[in-house]
Coordinates of C-alpha atoms and ligand atoms in Angstrom, one line a residue:
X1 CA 23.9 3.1 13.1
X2 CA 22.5 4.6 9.8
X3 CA 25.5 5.9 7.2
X4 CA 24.4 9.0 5.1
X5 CA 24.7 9.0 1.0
X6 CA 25.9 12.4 -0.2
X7 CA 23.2 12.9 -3.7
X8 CA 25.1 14.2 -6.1
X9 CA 22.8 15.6 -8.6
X10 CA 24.2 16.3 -12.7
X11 CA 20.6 17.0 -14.2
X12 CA 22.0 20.0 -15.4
X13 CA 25.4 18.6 -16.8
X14 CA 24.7 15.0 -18.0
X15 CA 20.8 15.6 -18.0
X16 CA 21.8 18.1 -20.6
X17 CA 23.2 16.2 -23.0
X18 CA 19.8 14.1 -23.2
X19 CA 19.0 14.6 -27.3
X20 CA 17.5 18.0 -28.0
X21 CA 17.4 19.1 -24.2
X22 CA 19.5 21.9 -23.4
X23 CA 18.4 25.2 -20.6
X24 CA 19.0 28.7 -21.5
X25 CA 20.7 30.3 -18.0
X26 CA 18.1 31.6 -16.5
X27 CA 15.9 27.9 -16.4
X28 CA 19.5 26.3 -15.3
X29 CA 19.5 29.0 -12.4
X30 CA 15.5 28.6 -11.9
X31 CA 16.1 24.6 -11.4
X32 CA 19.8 24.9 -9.1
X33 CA 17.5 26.9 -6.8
X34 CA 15.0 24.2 -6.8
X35 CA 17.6 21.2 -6.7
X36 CA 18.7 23.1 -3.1
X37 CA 15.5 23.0 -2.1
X38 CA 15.0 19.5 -2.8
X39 CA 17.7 18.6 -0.4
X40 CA 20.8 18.0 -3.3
X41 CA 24.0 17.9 -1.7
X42 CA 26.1 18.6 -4.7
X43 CA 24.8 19.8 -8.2
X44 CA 27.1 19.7 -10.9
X45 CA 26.4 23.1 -12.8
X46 CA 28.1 22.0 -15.8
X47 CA 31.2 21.7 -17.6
X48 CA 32.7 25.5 -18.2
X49 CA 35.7 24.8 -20.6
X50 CA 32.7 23.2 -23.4
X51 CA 31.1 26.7 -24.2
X52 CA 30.3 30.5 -22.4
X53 CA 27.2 29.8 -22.5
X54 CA 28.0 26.6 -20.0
X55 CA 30.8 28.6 -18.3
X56 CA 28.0 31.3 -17.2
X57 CA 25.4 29.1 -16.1
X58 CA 27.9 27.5 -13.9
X59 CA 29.4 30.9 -12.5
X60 CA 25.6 32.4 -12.2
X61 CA 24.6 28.8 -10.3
X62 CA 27.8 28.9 -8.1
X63 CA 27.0 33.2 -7.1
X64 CA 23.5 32.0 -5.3
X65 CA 23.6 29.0 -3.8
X66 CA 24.4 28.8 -0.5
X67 CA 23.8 25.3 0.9
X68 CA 24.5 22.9 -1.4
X69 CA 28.2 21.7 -3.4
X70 CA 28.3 23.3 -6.6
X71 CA 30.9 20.9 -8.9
X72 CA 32.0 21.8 -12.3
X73 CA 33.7 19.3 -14.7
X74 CA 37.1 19.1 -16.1
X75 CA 39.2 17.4 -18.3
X76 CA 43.1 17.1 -16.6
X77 CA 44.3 19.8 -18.5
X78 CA 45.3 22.6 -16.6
X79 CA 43.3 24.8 -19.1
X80 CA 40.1 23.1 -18.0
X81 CA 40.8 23.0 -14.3
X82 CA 41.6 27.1 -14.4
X83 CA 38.1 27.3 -16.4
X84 CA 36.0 25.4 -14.1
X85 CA 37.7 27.1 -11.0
X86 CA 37.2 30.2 -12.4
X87 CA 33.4 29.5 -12.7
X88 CA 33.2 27.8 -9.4
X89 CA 35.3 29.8 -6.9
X90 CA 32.9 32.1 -5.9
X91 CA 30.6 29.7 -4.9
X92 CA 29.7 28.6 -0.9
X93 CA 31.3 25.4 -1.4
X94 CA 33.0 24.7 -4.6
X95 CA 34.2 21.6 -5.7
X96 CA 36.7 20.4 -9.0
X97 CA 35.6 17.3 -10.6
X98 CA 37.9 16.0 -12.7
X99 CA 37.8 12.9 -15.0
X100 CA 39.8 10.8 -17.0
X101 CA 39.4 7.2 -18.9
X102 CA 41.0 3.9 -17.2
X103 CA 39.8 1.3 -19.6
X104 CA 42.2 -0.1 -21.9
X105 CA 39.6 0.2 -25.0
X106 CA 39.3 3.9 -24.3
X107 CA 42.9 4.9 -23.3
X108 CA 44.0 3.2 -26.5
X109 CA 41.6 4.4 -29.3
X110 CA 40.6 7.9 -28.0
X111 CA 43.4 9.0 -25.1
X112 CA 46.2 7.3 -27.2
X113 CA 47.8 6.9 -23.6
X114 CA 49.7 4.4 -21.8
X115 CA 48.4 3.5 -18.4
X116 CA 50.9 4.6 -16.6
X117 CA 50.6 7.9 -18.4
X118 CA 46.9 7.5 -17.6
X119 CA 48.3 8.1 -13.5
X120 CA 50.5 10.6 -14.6
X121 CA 47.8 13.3 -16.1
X122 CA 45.4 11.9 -12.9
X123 CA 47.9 12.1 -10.2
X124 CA 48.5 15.6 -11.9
X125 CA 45.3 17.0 -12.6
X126 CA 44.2 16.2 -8.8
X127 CA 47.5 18.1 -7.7
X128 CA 46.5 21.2 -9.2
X129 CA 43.0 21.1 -8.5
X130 CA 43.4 20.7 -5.0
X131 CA 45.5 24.3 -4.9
X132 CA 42.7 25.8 -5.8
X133 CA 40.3 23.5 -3.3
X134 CA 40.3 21.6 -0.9
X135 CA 37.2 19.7 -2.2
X136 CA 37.9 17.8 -5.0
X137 CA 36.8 14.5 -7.1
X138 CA 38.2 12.4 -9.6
X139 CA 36.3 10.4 -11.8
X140 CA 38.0 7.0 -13.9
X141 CA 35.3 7.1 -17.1
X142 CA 34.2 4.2 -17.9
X143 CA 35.4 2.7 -14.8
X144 CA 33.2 -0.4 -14.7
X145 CA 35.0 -1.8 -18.2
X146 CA 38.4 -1.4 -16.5
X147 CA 41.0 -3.3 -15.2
X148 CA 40.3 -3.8 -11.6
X149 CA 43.4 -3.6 -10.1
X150 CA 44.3 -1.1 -12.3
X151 CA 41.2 1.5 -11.1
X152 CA 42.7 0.4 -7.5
X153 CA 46.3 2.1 -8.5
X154 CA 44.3 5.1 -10.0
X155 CA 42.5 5.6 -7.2
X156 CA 45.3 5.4 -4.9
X157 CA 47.2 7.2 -6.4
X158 CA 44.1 10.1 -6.8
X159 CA 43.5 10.1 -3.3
X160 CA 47.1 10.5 -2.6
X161 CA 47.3 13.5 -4.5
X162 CA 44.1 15.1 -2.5
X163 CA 41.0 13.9 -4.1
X164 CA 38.0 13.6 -1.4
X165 CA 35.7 11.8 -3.4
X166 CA 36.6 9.0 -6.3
X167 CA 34.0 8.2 -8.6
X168 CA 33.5 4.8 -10.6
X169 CA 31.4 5.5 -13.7
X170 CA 29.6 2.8 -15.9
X171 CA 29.8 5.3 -19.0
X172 CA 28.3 2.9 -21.1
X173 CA 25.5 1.7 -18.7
X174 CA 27.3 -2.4 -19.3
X175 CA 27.3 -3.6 -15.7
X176 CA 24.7 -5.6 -14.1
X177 CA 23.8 -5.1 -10.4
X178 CA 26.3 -8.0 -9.0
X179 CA 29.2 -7.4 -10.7
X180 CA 28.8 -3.9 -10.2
X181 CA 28.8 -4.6 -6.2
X182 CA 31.5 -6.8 -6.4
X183 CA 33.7 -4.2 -8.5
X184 CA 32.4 -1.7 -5.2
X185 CA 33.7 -4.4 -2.8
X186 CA 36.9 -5.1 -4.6
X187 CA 38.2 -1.0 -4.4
X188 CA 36.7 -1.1 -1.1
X189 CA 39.1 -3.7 -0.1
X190 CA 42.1 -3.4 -2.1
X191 CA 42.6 0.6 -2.6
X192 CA 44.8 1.1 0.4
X193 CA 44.1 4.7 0.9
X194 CA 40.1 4.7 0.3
X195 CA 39.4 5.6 3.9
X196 CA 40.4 9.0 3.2
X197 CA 37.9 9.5 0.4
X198 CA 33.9 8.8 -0.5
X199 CA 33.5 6.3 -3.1
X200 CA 31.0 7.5 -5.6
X201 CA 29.2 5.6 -8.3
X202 CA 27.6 7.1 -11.9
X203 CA 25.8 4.6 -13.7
X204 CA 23.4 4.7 -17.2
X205 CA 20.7 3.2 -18.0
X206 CA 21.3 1.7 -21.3
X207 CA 20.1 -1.9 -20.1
X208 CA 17.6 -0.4 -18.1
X209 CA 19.9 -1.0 -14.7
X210 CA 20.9 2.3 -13.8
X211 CA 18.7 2.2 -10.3
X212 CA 19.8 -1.7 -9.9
X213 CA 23.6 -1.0 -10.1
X214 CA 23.5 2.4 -7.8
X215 CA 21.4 0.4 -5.3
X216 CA 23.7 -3.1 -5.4
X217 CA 26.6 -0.7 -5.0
X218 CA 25.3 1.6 -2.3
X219 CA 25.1 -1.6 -0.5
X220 CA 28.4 -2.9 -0.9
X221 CA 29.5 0.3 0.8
X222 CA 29.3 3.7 -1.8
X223 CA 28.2 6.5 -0.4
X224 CA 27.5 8.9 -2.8
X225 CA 25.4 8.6 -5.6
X226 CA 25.2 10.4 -9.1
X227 CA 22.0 10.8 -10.7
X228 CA 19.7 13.3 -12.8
X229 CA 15.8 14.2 -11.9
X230 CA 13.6 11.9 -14.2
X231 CA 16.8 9.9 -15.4
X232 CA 17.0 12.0 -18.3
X233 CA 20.8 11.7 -19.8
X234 CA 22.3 10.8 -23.1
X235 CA 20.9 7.9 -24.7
X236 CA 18.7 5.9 -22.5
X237 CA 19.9 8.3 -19.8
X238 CA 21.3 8.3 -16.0
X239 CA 20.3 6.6 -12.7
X240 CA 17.0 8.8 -11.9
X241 CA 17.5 10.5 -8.6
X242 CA 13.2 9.7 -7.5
X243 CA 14.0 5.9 -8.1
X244 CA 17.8 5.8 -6.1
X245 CA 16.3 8.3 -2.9
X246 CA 12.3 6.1 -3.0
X247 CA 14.4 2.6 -3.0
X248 CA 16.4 3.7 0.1
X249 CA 13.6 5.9 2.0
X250 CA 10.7 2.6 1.4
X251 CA 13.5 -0.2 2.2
X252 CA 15.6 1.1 4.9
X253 CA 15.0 -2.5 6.5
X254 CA 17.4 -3.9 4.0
X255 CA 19.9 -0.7 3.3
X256 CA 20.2 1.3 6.5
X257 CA 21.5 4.3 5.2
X258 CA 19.6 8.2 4.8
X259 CA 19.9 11.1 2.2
X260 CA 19.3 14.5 3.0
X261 CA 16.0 15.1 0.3
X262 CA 13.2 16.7 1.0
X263 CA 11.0 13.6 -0.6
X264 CA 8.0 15.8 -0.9
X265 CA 9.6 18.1 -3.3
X266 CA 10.7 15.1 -5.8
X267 CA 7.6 15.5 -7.8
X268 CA 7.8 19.5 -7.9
X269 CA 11.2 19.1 -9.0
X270 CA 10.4 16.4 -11.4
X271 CA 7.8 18.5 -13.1
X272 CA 10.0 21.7 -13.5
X273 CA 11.9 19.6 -14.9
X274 CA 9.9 18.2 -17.9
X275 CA 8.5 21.8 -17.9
X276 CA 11.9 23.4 -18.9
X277 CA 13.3 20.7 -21.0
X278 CA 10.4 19.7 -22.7
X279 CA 11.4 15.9 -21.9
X280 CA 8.2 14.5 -20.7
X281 CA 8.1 11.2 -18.4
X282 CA 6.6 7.8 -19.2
X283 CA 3.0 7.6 -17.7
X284 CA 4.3 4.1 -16.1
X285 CA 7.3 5.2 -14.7
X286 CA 8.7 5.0 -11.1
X287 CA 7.8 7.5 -8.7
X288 CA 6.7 10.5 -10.9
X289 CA 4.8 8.8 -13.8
X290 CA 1.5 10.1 -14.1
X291 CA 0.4 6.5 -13.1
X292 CA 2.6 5.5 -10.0
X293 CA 0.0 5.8 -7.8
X294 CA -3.2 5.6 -9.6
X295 CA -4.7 1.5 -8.8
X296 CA -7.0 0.5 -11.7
X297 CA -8.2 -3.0 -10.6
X298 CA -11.5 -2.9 -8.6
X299 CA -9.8 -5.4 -6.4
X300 CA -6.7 -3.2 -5.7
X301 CA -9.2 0.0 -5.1
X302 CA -11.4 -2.4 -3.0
X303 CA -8.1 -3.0 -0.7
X304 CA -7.3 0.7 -1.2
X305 CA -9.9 2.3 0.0
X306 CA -9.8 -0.6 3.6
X307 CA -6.4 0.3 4.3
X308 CA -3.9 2.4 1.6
X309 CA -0.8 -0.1 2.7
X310 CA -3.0 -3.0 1.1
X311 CA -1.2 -1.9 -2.3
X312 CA 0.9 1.2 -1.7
X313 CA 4.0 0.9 -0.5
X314 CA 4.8 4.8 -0.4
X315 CA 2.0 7.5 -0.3
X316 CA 1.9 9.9 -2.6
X317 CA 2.4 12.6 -0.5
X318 CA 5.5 11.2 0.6
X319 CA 6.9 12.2 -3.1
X320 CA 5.3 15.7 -3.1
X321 CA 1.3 14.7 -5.3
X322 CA -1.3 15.8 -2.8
X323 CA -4.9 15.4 -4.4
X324 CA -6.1 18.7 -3.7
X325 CA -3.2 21.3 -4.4
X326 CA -5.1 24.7 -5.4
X327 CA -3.4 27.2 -4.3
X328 CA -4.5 30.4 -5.7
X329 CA -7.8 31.7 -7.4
X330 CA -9.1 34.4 -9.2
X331 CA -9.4 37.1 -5.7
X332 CA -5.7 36.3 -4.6
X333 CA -3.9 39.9 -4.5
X334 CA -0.6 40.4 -5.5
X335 CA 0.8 40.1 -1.8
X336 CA -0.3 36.1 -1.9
X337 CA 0.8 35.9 -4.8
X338 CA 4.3 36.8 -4.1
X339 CA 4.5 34.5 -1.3
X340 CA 3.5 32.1 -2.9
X341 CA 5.9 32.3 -5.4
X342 CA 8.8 32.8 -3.1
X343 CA 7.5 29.6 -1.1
X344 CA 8.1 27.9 -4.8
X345 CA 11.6 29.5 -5.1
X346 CA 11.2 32.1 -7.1
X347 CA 12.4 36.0 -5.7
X348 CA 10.8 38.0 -8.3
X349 CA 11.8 41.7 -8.8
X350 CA 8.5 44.5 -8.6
X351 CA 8.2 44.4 -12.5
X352 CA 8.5 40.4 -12.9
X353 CA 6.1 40.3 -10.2
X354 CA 3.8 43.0 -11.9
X355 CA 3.9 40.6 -15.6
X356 CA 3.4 37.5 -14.2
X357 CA 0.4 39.1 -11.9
X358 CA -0.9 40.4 -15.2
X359 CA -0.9 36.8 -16.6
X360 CA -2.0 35.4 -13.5
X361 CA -5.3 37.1 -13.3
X362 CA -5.6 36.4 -16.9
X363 CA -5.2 33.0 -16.3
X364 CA -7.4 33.2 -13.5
X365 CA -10.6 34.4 -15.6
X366 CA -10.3 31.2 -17.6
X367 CA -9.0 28.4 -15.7
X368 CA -10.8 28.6 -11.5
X369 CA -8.0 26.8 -9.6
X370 CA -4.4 28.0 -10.4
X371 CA -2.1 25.4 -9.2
X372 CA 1.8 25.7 -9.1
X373 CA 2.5 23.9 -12.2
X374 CA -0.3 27.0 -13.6
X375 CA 2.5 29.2 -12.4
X376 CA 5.6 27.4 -13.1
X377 CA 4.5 28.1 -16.7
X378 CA 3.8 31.8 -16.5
X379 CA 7.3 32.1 -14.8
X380 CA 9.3 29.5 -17.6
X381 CA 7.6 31.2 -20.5
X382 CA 7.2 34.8 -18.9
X383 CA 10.4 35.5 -17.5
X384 CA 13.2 32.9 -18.0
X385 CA 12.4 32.5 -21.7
X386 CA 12.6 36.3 -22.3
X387 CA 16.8 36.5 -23.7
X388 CA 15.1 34.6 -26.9
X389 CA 15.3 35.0 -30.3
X390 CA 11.3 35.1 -31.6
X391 CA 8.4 36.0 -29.4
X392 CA 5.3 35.5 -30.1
X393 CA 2.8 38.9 -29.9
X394 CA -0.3 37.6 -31.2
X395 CA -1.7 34.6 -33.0
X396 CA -4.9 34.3 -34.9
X397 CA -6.2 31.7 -36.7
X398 CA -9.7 30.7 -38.5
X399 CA -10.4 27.0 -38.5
X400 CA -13.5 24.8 -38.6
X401 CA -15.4 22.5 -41.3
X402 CA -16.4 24.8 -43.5
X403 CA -13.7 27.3 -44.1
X404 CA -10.0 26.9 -45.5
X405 CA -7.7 26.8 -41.9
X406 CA -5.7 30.5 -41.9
X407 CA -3.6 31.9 -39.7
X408 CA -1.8 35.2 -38.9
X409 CA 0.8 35.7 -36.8
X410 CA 2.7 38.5 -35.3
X411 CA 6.2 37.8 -33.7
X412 CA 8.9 40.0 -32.5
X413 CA 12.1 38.7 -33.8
X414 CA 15.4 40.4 -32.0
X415 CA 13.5 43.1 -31.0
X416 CA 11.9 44.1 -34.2
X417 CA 7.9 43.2 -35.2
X418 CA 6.9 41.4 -38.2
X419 CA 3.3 40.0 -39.0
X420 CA 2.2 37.3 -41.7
X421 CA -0.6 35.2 -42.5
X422 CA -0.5 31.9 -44.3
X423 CA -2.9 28.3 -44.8
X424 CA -2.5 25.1 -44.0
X425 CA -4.4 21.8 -43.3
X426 CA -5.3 22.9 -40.0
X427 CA -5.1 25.9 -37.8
X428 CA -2.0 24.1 -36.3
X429 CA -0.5 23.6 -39.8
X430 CA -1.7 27.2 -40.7
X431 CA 0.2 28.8 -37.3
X432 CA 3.3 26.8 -38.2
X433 CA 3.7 27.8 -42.1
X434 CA 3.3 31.4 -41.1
X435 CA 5.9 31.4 -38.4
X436 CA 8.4 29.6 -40.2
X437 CA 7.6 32.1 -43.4
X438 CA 8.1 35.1 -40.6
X439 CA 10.7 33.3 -39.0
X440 CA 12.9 32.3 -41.8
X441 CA 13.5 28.9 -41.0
X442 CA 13.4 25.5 -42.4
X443 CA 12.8 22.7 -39.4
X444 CA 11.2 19.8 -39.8
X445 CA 8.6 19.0 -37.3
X446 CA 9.6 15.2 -35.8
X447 CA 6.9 14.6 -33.2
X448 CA 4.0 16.1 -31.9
X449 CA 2.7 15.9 -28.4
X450 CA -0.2 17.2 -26.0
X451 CA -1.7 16.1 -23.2
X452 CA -3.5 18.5 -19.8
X453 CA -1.0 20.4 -17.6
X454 CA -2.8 19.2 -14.8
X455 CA -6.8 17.3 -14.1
X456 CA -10.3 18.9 -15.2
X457 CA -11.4 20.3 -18.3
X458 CA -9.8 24.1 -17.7
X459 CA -6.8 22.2 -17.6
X460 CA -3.9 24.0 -19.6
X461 CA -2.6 22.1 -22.6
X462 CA 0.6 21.0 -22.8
X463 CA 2.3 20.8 -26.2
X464 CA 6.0 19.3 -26.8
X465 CA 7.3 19.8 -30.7
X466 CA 10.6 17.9 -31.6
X467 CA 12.0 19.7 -34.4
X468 CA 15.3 19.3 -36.5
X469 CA 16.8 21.7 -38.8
X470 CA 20.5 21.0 -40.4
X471 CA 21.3 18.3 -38.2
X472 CA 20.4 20.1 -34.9
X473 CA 17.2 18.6 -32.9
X474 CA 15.5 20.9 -30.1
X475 CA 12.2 20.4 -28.0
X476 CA 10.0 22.6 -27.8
X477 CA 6.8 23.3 -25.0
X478 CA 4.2 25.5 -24.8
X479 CA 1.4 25.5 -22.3
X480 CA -1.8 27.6 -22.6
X481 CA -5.4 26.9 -21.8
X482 CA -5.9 27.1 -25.5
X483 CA -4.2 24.1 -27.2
X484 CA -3.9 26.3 -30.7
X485 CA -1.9 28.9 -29.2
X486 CA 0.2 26.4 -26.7
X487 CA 1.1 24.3 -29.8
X488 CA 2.2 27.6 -31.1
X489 CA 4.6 27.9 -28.6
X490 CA 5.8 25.3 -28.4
X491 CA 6.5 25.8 -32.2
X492 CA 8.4 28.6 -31.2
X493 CA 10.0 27.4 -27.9
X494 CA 11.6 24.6 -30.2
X495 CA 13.0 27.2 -32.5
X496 CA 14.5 29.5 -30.0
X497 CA 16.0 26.4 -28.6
X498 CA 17.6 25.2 -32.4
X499 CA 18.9 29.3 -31.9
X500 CA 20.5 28.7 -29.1
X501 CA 22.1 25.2 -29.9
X502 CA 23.4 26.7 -33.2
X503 CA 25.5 29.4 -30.5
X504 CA 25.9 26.7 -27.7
X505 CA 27.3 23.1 -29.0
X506 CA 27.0 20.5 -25.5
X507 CA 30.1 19.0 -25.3
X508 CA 29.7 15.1 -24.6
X509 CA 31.7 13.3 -22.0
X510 CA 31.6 10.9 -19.1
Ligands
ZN601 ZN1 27.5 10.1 -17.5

């Protein structure tokens, strides 16, 4: 008999507190859709008592999904539970997550709480939730630095006050993969009550042991895991959901237990992801690296090309790459496309579908295959990035060895059009001094990326800008099949995004 782990996905709540990645509503609500269709039985929206902004996305998120959990997070305060209820009670099924710390070092220095006080506002917190919902978690942060039989009375004492699901968090990604099993063992065994409720784990990946620990304690007996797409998360980030769902689907031999993802959409889901946060993933990393499945070694493609299991322990169809993905070319009419693009998730409105056709057969006259990463860009830039600040209306730049680089620019800023031109080094360096002469602002420019959207020469270029400007630090990605004008906006993405961080501050927690 196989046992089923509930994924319980917080890309879009933890994820979002990765450093300079934060999602405008409409890209939150563009990648909930697309976590349902990966398979995601809950998504935490967000946390609604932090900002509107977050409070919004949540509501929007909980209004259209209709098969998977949507959680929002709370602190015990009654305040915060009526906030995230209030965002969440529309949804198909809601569910109240609720957290507090159990560890002696944080109930001293920040809660300034006794322990038993530390019950109280749990025991409390759960109580009210759960007359709101019947579907309710409770999380101890930084559970894997607490007191072991202390987490055992919280957790008691949470599930006797209604909580369905109990989650042990190693906030500070500190546990290694035994002790991390053993601390899953010991609640297992010495929480009286734990029948009555799903044991839940949230690790980071600090020391790089994120996917160890969830693994080591999905074997000792959890059942649901917490995880973001790509692993992104504050600091060195969360368990990534590709590596957790891949260990269990290639080893079932050694952990008998199934998820309900689709694993085929992981790397379309992985790539939306990148797309809207502008976080790109390691070429070497698991799963949805650009180079998980490609073998180098003559030997290895020798073996490869006899028989694919000689080397490959998954195939990469299994996660969603297929070789040959074109899917639409320059004669597709507007009634493919539109299938197309609902068979992607997307449910465009006549005029959406009428601008992004008008891209697409632009597109289409430069670049001969249009793939869906071709058109998860039109969409990201042409329709969910359209509430911004700046738009760019037209970019022209002069550039080459013998003349002095020059650009001019026009942008519409908050509805109104302004036009400059200005030098620089390059035509890069020309674009940028002109916008941020039109745009008003003073960023620095921290890193500059690109690299091809997808294979061959028509490729699209993909530019990612890290920009700070007083304190604040926003990505920024552009995509065009001409790099000057995808660096450009990029440039511009990474300024609507310090816009909207200046509005929307991301509250950190557990
Ligand atoms: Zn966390």
């Amino acid at each position: 008999m196989t046992d089923r782990v509930t994924i319980f996905d917080t890309t879009l709540r933890d994820g979002e507190q990765s450093p300079g990645a934060s999602m405008n509503t409409a890209e939150k609500l563009r990648l909930a859709i697309q976590l349902e269709k990966l398979g995601i039985d809950v998504i935490e929206a967000g946390f609604p008592a932090a900002s509107e902004g977050d409070f919004e996305a949540v509501a929007r998120i909980a209004g259209k999904l209709q098969k998977t959990e949507v959680a929002a997070l709370a602190r015990t305060t009654r305040a915060d539970i009526d906030r995230a209820w209030a965002a969440v009670q529309h949804a198909a099924k809601p569910r109240i997550h609720t957290f507090i710390a159990t560890s002696d070092i944080h109930m001293q220095y920040k809660l300034n709480m006794t322990r038993d006080q530390v019950v109280e506002s749990a025991v409390e917190a759960v109580r009210y939730a759960k007359t709101l919902t019947d579907n309710v978690e409770f999380s101890a942060e930084d559970g894997s630095r607490s007191d072991p039989d202390f987490l055992c009375r919280v957790f008691e004492a949470a599930i006797e006050a209604g909580a369905t699901t109990v989650n042990l968090p190693d906030t500070v990604g500190y546990a290694i993969p035994n002790e991390f099993a053993e601390q899953v063992r010991y609640l297992l065994a010495r929480t009286p009550n734990i029948g009555r409720a799903v044991l839940s784990v949230h690790c980071h990946n600090d020391l790089g042991l994120a996917t160890a620990n969830t693994v080591a304690a999905i074997q000792a007996g959890a059942r649901q895991a917490e995880v973001t797409i790509n692993g992104i998360g504050e600091r060195a980030g969360n368990t990534s959901l590709e590596e957790v769902v891949m260990t269990l689907h290639t080893r079932q031999n050694q952990i008998p237990v199934t998820t309900n993802i689709r694993t085929e959409q992981i790397h379309p889901t992985s790539r939306l992801v990148s797309m809207i946060t502008g976080i790109m993933v390691q070429p070497n990393k698991a799963v949805v690296g650009a180079n998980a499945f490609a073998h180098e070694a003559g030997i290895h493609q020798d073996g490869m090309l006899k028989n694919p299991m000689t080397y490959e322990i998954m195939r990469p169809e299994t996660v969603g790459l297929s070789r040959n993905r074109m899917v639409l070319g320059k004669h597709s009419g507007r009634h493919a496309l539109r299938s197309h693009l609902k068979e992607m998730g997307y449910d465009l409105s006549d005029e959406e579908l009428n601008l992004v056709f008008g891209r697409f057969k632009d597109l289409a006259d430069k670049k001969k295959h249009i793939v869906d990463e071709d058109l998860e860009v039109i969409v990201t830039e042409g329709i969910l990035r359209t509430a911004e600040v700046f738009h760019l209306e037209y970019i022209h730049v002069t550039a080459g060895n013998t003349v002095y680089p020059m650009a001019s620019v026009k942008l519409e800023i908050n509805g109104r059009s302004v036009q400059g031109a200005n030098y620089g080094n390059g035509p890069i360096d020309a674009a940028y001094n002109t916008i941020a002469q039109l745009t008003g602002t003073r960023s620095e420019l921290l890193r500059f990326s690109i690299s091809a959207l997808t294979g061959g020469t028509d490729a699209q270029g993909e530019v990612t800008v890290r920009l700070r400007e007083n304190g604040l630090v926003a990505l920024g990605r552009g995509a065009d099949p001409d790099i000057i004008t995808a660096s450009v906006k990029a440039y511009i993405n990474g300024l609507n995004r310090l816009e909207y961080l200046k509005d929307h501050p991301v509250m950190a927690t557990a």
